[in-house]
CSV table of C-alpha atoms in Angstrom, one decimal:
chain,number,residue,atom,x,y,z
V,1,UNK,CA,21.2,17.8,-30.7
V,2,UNK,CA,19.3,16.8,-33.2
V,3,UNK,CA,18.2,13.7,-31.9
V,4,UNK,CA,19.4,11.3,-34.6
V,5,UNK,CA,22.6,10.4,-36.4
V,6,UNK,CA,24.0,13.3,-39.0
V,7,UNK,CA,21.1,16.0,-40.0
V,8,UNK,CA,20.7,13.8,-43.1
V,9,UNK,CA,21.9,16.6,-45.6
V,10,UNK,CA,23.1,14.3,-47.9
V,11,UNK,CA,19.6,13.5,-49.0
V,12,UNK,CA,18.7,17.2,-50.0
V,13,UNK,CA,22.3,18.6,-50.5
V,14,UNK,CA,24.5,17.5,-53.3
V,15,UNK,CA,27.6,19.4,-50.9
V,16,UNK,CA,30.4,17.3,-49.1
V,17,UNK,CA,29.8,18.6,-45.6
V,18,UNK,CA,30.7,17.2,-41.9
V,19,UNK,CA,27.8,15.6,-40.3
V,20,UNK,CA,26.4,15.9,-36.7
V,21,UNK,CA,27.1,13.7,-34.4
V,22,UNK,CA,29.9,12.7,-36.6
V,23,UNK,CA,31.8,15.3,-37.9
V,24,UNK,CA,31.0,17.8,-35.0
V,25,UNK,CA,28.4,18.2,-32.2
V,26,UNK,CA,26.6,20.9,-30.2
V,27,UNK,CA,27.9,20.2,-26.8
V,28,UNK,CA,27.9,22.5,-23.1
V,29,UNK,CA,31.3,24.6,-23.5
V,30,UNK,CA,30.7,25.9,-20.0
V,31,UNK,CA,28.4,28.2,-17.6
V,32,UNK,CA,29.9,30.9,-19.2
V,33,UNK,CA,29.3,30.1,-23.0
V,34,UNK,CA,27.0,27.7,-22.1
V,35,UNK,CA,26.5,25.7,-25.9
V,36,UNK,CA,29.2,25.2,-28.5
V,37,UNK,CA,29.8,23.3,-31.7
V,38,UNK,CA,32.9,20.9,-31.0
V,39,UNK,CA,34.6,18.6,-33.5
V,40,UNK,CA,34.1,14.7,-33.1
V,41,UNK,CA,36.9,14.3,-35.6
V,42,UNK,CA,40.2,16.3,-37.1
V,43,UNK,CA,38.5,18.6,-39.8
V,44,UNK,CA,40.8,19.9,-42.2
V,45,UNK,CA,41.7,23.3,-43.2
V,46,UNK,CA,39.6,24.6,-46.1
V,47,UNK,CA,36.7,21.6,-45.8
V,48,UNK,CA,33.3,21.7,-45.1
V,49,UNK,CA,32.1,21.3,-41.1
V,50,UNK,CA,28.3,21.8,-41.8
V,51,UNK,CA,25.4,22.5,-44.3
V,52,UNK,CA,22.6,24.1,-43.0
V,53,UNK,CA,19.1,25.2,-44.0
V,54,UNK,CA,18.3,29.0,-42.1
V,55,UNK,CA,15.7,28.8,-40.4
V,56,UNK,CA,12.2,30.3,-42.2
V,57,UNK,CA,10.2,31.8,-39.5
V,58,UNK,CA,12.8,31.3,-36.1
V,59,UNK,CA,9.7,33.0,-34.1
V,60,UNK,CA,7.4,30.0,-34.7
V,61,UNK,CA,10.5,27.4,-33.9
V,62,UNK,CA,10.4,25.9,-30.6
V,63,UNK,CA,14.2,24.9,-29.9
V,64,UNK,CA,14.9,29.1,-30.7
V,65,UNK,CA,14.3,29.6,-26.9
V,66,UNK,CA,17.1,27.4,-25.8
V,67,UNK,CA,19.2,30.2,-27.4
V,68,UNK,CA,21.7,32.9,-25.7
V,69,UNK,CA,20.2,34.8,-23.7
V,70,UNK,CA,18.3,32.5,-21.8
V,71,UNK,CA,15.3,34.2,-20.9
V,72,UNK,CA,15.2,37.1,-23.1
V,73,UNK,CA,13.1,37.7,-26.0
V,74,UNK,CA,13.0,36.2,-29.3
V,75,UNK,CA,13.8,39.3,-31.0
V,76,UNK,CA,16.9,39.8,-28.8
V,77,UNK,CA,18.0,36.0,-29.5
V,78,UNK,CA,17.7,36.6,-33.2
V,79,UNK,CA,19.7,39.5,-33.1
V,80,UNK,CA,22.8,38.1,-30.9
V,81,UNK,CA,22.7,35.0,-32.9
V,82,UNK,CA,21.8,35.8,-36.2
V,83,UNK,CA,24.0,35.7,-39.2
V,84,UNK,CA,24.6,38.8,-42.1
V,85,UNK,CA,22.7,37.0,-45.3
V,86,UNK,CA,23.0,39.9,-47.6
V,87,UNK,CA,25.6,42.8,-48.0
V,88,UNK,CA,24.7,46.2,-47.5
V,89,UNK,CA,25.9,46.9,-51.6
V,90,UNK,CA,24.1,44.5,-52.6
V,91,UNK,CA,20.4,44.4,-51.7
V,92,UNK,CA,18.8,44.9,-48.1
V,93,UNK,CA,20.8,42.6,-45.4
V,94,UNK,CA,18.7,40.2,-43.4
V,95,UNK,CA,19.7,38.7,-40.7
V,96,UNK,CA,19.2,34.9,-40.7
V,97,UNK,CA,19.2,32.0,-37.7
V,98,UNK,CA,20.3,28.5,-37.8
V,99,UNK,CA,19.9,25.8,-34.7
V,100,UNK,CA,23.2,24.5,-34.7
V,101,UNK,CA,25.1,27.1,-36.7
V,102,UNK,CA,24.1,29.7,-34.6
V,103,UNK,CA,25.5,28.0,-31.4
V,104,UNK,CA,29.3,28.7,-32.5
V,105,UNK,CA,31.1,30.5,-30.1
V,106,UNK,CA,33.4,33.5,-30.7
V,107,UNK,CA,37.0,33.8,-31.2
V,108,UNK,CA,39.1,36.6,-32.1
V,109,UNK,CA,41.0,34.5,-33.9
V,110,UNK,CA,38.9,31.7,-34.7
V,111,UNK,CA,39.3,28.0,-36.7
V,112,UNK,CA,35.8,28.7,-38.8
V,113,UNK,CA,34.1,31.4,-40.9
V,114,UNK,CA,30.4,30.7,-42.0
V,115,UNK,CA,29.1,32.3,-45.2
V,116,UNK,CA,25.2,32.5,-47.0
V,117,UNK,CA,24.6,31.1,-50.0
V,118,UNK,CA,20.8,31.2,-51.3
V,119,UNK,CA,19.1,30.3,-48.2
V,120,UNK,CA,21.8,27.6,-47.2
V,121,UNK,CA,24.6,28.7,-44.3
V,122,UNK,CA,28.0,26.9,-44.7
V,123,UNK,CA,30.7,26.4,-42.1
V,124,UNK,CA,34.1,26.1,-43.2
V,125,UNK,CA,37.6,25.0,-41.6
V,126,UNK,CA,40.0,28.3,-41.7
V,127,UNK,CA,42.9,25.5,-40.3
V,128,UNK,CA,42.5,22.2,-39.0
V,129,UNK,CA,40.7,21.7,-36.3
V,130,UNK,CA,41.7,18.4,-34.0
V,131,UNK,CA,39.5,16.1,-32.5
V,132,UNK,CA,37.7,17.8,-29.5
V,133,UNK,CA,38.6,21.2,-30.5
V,134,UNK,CA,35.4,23.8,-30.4
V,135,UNK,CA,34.9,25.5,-33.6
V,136,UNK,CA,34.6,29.2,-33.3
V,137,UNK,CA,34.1,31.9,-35.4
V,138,UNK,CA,34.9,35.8,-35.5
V,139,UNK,CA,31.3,37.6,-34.5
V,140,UNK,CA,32.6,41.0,-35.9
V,141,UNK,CA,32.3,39.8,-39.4
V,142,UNK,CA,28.7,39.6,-38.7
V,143,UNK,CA,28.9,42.8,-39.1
V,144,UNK,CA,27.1,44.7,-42.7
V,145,UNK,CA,30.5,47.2,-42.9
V,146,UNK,CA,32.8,45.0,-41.2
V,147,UNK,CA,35.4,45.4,-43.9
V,148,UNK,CA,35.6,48.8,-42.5
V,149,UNK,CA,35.7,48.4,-39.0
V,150,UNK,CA,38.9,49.1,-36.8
V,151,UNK,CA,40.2,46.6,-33.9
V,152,UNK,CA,38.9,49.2,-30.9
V,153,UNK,CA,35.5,49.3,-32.7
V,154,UNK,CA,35.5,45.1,-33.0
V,155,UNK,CA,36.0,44.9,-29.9
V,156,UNK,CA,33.3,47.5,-28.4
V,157,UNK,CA,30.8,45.8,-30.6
V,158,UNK,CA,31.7,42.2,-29.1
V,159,UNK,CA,30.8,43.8,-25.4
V,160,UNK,CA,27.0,43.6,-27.3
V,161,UNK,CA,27.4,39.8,-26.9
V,162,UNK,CA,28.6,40.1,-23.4
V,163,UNK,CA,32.0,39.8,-24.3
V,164,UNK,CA,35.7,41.5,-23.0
V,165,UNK,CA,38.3,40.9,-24.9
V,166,UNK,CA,41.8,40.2,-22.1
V,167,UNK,CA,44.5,42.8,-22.6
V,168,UNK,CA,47.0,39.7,-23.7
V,169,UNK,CA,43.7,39.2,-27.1
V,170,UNK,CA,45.5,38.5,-29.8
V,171,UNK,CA,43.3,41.5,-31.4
V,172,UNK,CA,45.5,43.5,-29.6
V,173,UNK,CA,48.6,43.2,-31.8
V,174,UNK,CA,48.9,45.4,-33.6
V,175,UNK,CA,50.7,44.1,-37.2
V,176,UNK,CA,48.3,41.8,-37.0
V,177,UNK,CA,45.2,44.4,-37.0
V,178,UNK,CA,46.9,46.0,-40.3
V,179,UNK,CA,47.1,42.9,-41.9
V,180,UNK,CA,43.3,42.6,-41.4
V,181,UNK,CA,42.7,46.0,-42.6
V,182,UNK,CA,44.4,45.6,-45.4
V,183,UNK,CA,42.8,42.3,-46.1
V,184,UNK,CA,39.4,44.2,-46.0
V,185,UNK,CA,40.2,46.8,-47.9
V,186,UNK,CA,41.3,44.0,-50.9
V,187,UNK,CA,38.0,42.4,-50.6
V,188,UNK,CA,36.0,45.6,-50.8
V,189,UNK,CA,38.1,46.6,-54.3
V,190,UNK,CA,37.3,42.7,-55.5
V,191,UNK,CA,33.2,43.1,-54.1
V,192,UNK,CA,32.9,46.4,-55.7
V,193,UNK,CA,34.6,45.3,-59.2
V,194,UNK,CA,31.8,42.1,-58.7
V,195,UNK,CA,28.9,43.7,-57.5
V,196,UNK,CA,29.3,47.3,-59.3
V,197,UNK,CA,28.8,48.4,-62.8
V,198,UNK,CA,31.7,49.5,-64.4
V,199,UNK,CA,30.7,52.8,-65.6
V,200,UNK,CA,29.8,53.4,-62.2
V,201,UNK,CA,33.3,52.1,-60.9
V,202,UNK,CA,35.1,54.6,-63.2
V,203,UNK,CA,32.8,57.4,-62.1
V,204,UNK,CA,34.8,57.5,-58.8
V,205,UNK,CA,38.3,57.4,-59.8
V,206,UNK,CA,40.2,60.4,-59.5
V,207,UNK,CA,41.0,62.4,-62.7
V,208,UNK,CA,44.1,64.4,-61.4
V,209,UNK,CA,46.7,64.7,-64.3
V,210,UNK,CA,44.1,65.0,-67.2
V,211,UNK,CA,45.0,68.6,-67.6
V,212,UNK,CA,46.7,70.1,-70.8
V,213,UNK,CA,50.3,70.8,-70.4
């Protein structure tokens, strides 16, 4: 994709990362999903598939046309494809575009999860992946409030990326979907503790059973 071995991150980032074209490559899934990232190798759970600069000013780049939708306009492709850089608690989200990041497909229960770190998007293993596997990731966490978001409304958002989840969808299960609920919740209590002064933490706890007696 790039047209060379590797993206040569190694020369500007000190991070142990898979490389493209030979860690992983962008590859056509199908007329369907059209491109996809696809491992070259068996990447292991919890390592790092890619490193990857965001891209500045995606208007003025020329591979963002070759971007889902075909066709459509820029602004359109930067919103389908565009990952969360910023929390809504903690500072006005942006929404940030990568060349090859941004061609991950989705998966309701996918092998990847990307995160933002200081203008640098990373791409990690949830499990291993084997050789020839694509590497997908969960588009609902895209989401600003995802953490807060039920099943039904995950999957009405994915039909924004042209996508229907089958009735058999592992989202549909429900055990599973409290699980994830839960897990949100958890990481919500652990952001706010991070992200929130304390004072203003203890503000909202309840003060039931202060009374005299």
């Amino acid at each position: 994709f790039s047209g060379g071995l590797g993206q040569g991150h190694k020369t500007w980032c000190a991070l142990s990362a898979g490389e493209e074209g030979v860690d992983w490559e962008v590859r056509h899934i199908s007329d369907e999903k059209g491109l996809g990232l696809v491992a070259l190798r068996s990447l292991q759970e919890g390592s790092r598939i890619m490193v990857e600069h965001e891209l500045r000013d995606p208007w003025e780049h020329p591979r963002i046309v070759d971007l889902y939708p075909v066709g459509e306009s820029i602004a359109r492709k930067v919103a389908l494809n565009g990952f969360s850089a910023r929390d809504t608690f903690a500072g006005k989200p942006e929404t940030v575009v990568c060349l090859r990041m941004s061609r991950a497909n989705h998966a309701c229960d996918p092998n990847a999860q990307e995160c933002h770190v200081e203008g640098v998007m990373l791409l990690f293993a949830l499990r291993t992946i084997a050789a020839g596997e694509e590497i997908e990731i969960d588009y609902t966490t895209r989401e600003q409030l995802a953490l807060f978001l039920t099943p039904e409304w995950s999957r009405d958002r994915l039909t924004h990326y042209g996508i229907k989840c089958p009735e058999g969808c592992i989202c549909f299960d429900q055990d599973r979907a409290a699980k994830v609920s839960l897990a949100r919740l958890l990481f919500w209590v652990l952001f706010s503790f991070v992200s929130f002064p304390a004072p203003l933490l203890v503000s909202w706890l309840p003060t039931g059973g202060t009374e005299d007696r």
